Amino acid sequence: MNFSRTLLTKLEHAGSVCALTGAGISAESGVPTFRGDNGLWSKFKPEELANFDAFIRNPALVWEWYSYRKKVMRDVRPNPGHEALVSLERMVADFTLITQNVDNLHRRAGNKNVLELHGNIERSYCIDCGRFVHDVVIAEKGRVPACEHCGGLVRPDVVWFGEFLPQEIFADAEQAARRADVFLCIGTSAVVYPAASLSLIAKEAGSYVVEINVERTDLSSRFDETVLGKAGDILPSLIREFRSLKEPHP
Ligand code: OAD
């Protein structure tokens, strides 16, 4: 694969690298994306499944949907795109992985410095006392998990429409974006804010911003480069080229 000389040189000299990922990186693992012809939001209504009022109205329905998604996500495995980002973390002194995905695949692949902007489907918490619950299993359809401490309603720890992102995590992501020499924007349609703003924050702070996607997005023209193709092909190939630059030449 032909990467630009500028990208490889920037990467070679980068002290700090940041990657922002979206549903596209997990598509090759078999996790459906949100937008596009086969995206989740073309089949399901976010207003009935991914907002707090809907949850209060019908927690069993919302839990049915999240139990299904949890199962899908548990049954899949990290792909070469995820694995390449683990290698990148090992090769760069300051590496931050910011993800919009709730599927836990970056942690399962082995990345350590992961900022989950939209939560993690493996975690849940009580809406009354705030305690975290790690392993919610819905044995029967129609059942809703209750907090074992206070009896309150337990919800998935994911950010729903109309909710704020976890503020500390977003602040850390913003800082990482600002100090990144190279910022990779991978497999995201870049339409959901404030996550999408991180690439622009990085660009404004002087980072070299590269998009990796199967198609161009609304923000492509604002980036330094767009590399078109599957994350599972492009990222391993980028790491191979990067590694060969780092290795001492005879
Ligand atoms: P989208 O479904 O909006 O976009 C997925 C992107 O991945 C698209 O731009 C695709 O072109 C691209 N893509 C698909 N397959 C790919 C592949 N193999 N390699 C590289 N790119 C690929 O997903 P997100 O941008 O992640 O929010 O969506 C952002 C947020 O919207 C989600 O976090 C979710 C959703 O509503 C919440 O749940 C809060």
PDB file of C-alpha atoms and ligand atoms in Angstrom, residues 21-25 27-28 33-35 41 100-101 118 159-161 187-192 212-215 217 229-232, ligand 1:
ATOM      1  CA  THR A  21     -12.193   5.190  16.163  1.00  0.00           C
ATOM      2  CA  GLY A  22     -15.809   4.647  15.176  1.00  0.00           C
ATOM      3  CA  ALA A  23     -18.024   1.722  14.264  1.00  0.00           C
ATOM      4  CA  GLY A  24     -16.145   1.154  10.971  1.00  0.00           C
ATOM      5  CA  ILE A  25     -13.161  -0.385  12.730  1.00  0.00           C
ATOM      6  CA  ALA A  27     -17.331  -3.725  10.997  1.00  0.00           C
ATOM      7  CA  GLU A  28     -14.813  -6.349   9.872  1.00  0.00           C
ATOM      8  CA  THR A  33     -22.301   0.132  11.945  1.00  0.00           C
ATOM      9  CA  PHE A  34     -24.976   2.747  12.674  1.00  0.00           C
ATOM     10  CA  ARG A  35     -25.381   4.585   9.378  1.00  0.00           C
ATOM     11  CA  TRP A  41     -30.309   3.216  12.530  1.00  0.00           C
ATOM     12  CA  GLN A 100     -16.867   6.049  20.185  1.00  0.00           C
ATOM     13  CA  ASN A 101     -17.445   2.297  20.220  1.00  0.00           C
ATOM     14  CA  HIS A 118     -19.756   6.707  24.600  1.00  0.00           C
ATOM     15  CA  VAL A 159     -24.275   7.434  26.317  1.00  0.00           C
ATOM     16  CA  TRP A 160     -27.771   7.915  24.902  1.00  0.00           C
ATOM     17  CA  PHE A 161     -29.125  10.642  22.659  1.00  0.00           C
ATOM     18  CA  GLY A 187     -13.959   4.288  10.564  1.00  0.00           C
ATOM     19  CA  THR A 188     -16.246   7.065  11.683  1.00  0.00           C
ATOM     20  CA  SER A 189     -18.822   8.993   9.674  1.00  0.00           C
ATOM     21  CA  ALA A 190     -17.726  12.039  11.710  1.00  0.00           C
ATOM     22  CA  VAL A 191     -21.262  13.364  12.093  1.00  0.00           C
ATOM     23  CA  VAL A 192     -21.789  12.845  15.824  1.00  0.00           C
ATOM     24  CA  ILE A 212      -8.954   6.073   7.251  1.00  0.00           C
ATOM     25  CA  ASN A 213     -12.343   5.087   5.883  1.00  0.00           C
ATOM     26  CA  VAL A 214     -13.952   3.103   3.078  1.00  0.00           C
ATOM     27  CA  GLU A 215     -15.468   6.370   1.828  1.00  0.00           C
ATOM     28  CA  THR A 217     -16.930  11.866   4.939  1.00  0.00           C
ATOM     29  CA  GLY A 229      -9.925   1.346   2.256  1.00  0.00           C
ATOM     30  CA  LYS A 230     -10.762  -1.039   5.068  1.00  0.00           C
ATOM     31  CA  ALA A 231      -9.217  -0.310   8.443  1.00  0.00           C
ATOM     32  CA  GLY A 232      -8.340  -4.012   8.737  1.00  0.00           C
TER      33      GLY A 232
HETATM   34  P1  OAD B   1     -21.293   5.249  11.656  1.00  0.00           P
HETATM   35  O1  OAD B   1     -22.119   4.033  11.425  1.00  0.00           O
HETATM   36  O2  OAD B   1     -21.978   6.570  11.620  1.00  0.00           O
HETATM   37  O3  OAD B   1     -20.102   5.322  10.595  1.00  0.00           O
HETATM   38  C1  OAD B   1     -19.283   4.219  10.328  1.00  0.00           C
HETATM   39  C2  OAD B   1     -18.187   4.681   9.377  1.00  0.00           C
HETATM   40  O4  OAD B   1     -17.300   3.601   9.167  1.00  0.00           O
HETATM   41  C3  OAD B   1     -18.688   5.130   7.998  1.00  0.00           C
HETATM   42  O5  OAD B   1     -18.080   6.357   7.653  1.00  0.00           O
HETATM   43  C4  OAD B   1     -18.205   3.998   7.075  1.00  0.00           C
HETATM   44  O6  OAD B   1     -17.885   4.484   5.778  1.00  0.00           O
HETATM   45  C5  OAD B   1     -16.970   3.518   7.795  1.00  0.00           C
HETATM   46  N1  OAD B   1     -16.582   2.117   7.562  1.00  0.00           N
HETATM   47  C6  OAD B   1     -17.382   1.038   7.393  1.00  0.00           C
HETATM   48  N2  OAD B   1     -16.654  -0.085   7.285  1.00  0.00           N
HETATM   49  C7  OAD B   1     -15.346   0.275   7.392  1.00  0.00           C
HETATM   50  C8  OAD B   1     -14.102  -0.423   7.377  1.00  0.00           C
HETATM   51  N3  OAD B   1     -14.053  -1.752   7.222  1.00  0.00           N
HETATM   52  N4  OAD B   1     -12.954   0.296   7.514  1.00  0.00           N
HETATM   53  C9  OAD B   1     -12.993   1.648   7.659  1.00  0.00           C
HETATM   54  N5  OAD B   1     -14.136   2.360   7.683  1.00  0.00           N
HETATM   55  C10 OAD B   1     -15.298   1.695   7.566  1.00  0.00           C
HETATM   56  O7  OAD B   1     -20.533   5.020  13.048  1.00  0.00           O
HETATM   57  P2  OAD B   1     -19.854   6.091  14.006  1.00  0.00           P
HETATM   58  O8  OAD B   1     -19.204   7.182  13.232  1.00  0.00           O
HETATM   59  O9  OAD B   1     -19.028   5.337  14.964  1.00  0.00           O
HETATM   60  O10 OAD B   1     -23.396   6.988  19.215  1.00  0.00           O
HETATM   61  O11 OAD B   1     -21.121   6.679  14.752  1.00  0.00           O
HETATM   62  C11 OAD B   1     -20.941   7.635  15.761  1.00  0.00           C
HETATM   63  C12 OAD B   1     -21.969   7.451  16.843  1.00  0.00           C
HETATM   64  O12 OAD B   1     -23.284   7.447  16.279  1.00  0.00           O
HETATM   65  C13 OAD B   1     -21.896   6.127  17.581  1.00  0.00           C
HETATM   66  O13 OAD B   1     -20.913   6.099  18.595  1.00  0.00           O
HETATM   67  C14 OAD B   1     -23.276   6.028  18.148  1.00  0.00           C
HETATM   68  C15 OAD B   1     -24.094   6.434  16.955  1.00  0.00           C
HETATM   69  O14 OAD B   1     -25.346   6.969  17.230  1.00  0.00           O
HETATM   70  C16 OAD B   1     -23.907   6.651  20.399  1.00  0.00           C
HETATM   71  O15 OAD B   1     -24.325   5.534  20.610  1.00  0.00           O
HETATM   72  C17 OAD B   1     -23.904   7.750  21.399  1.00  0.00           C
END
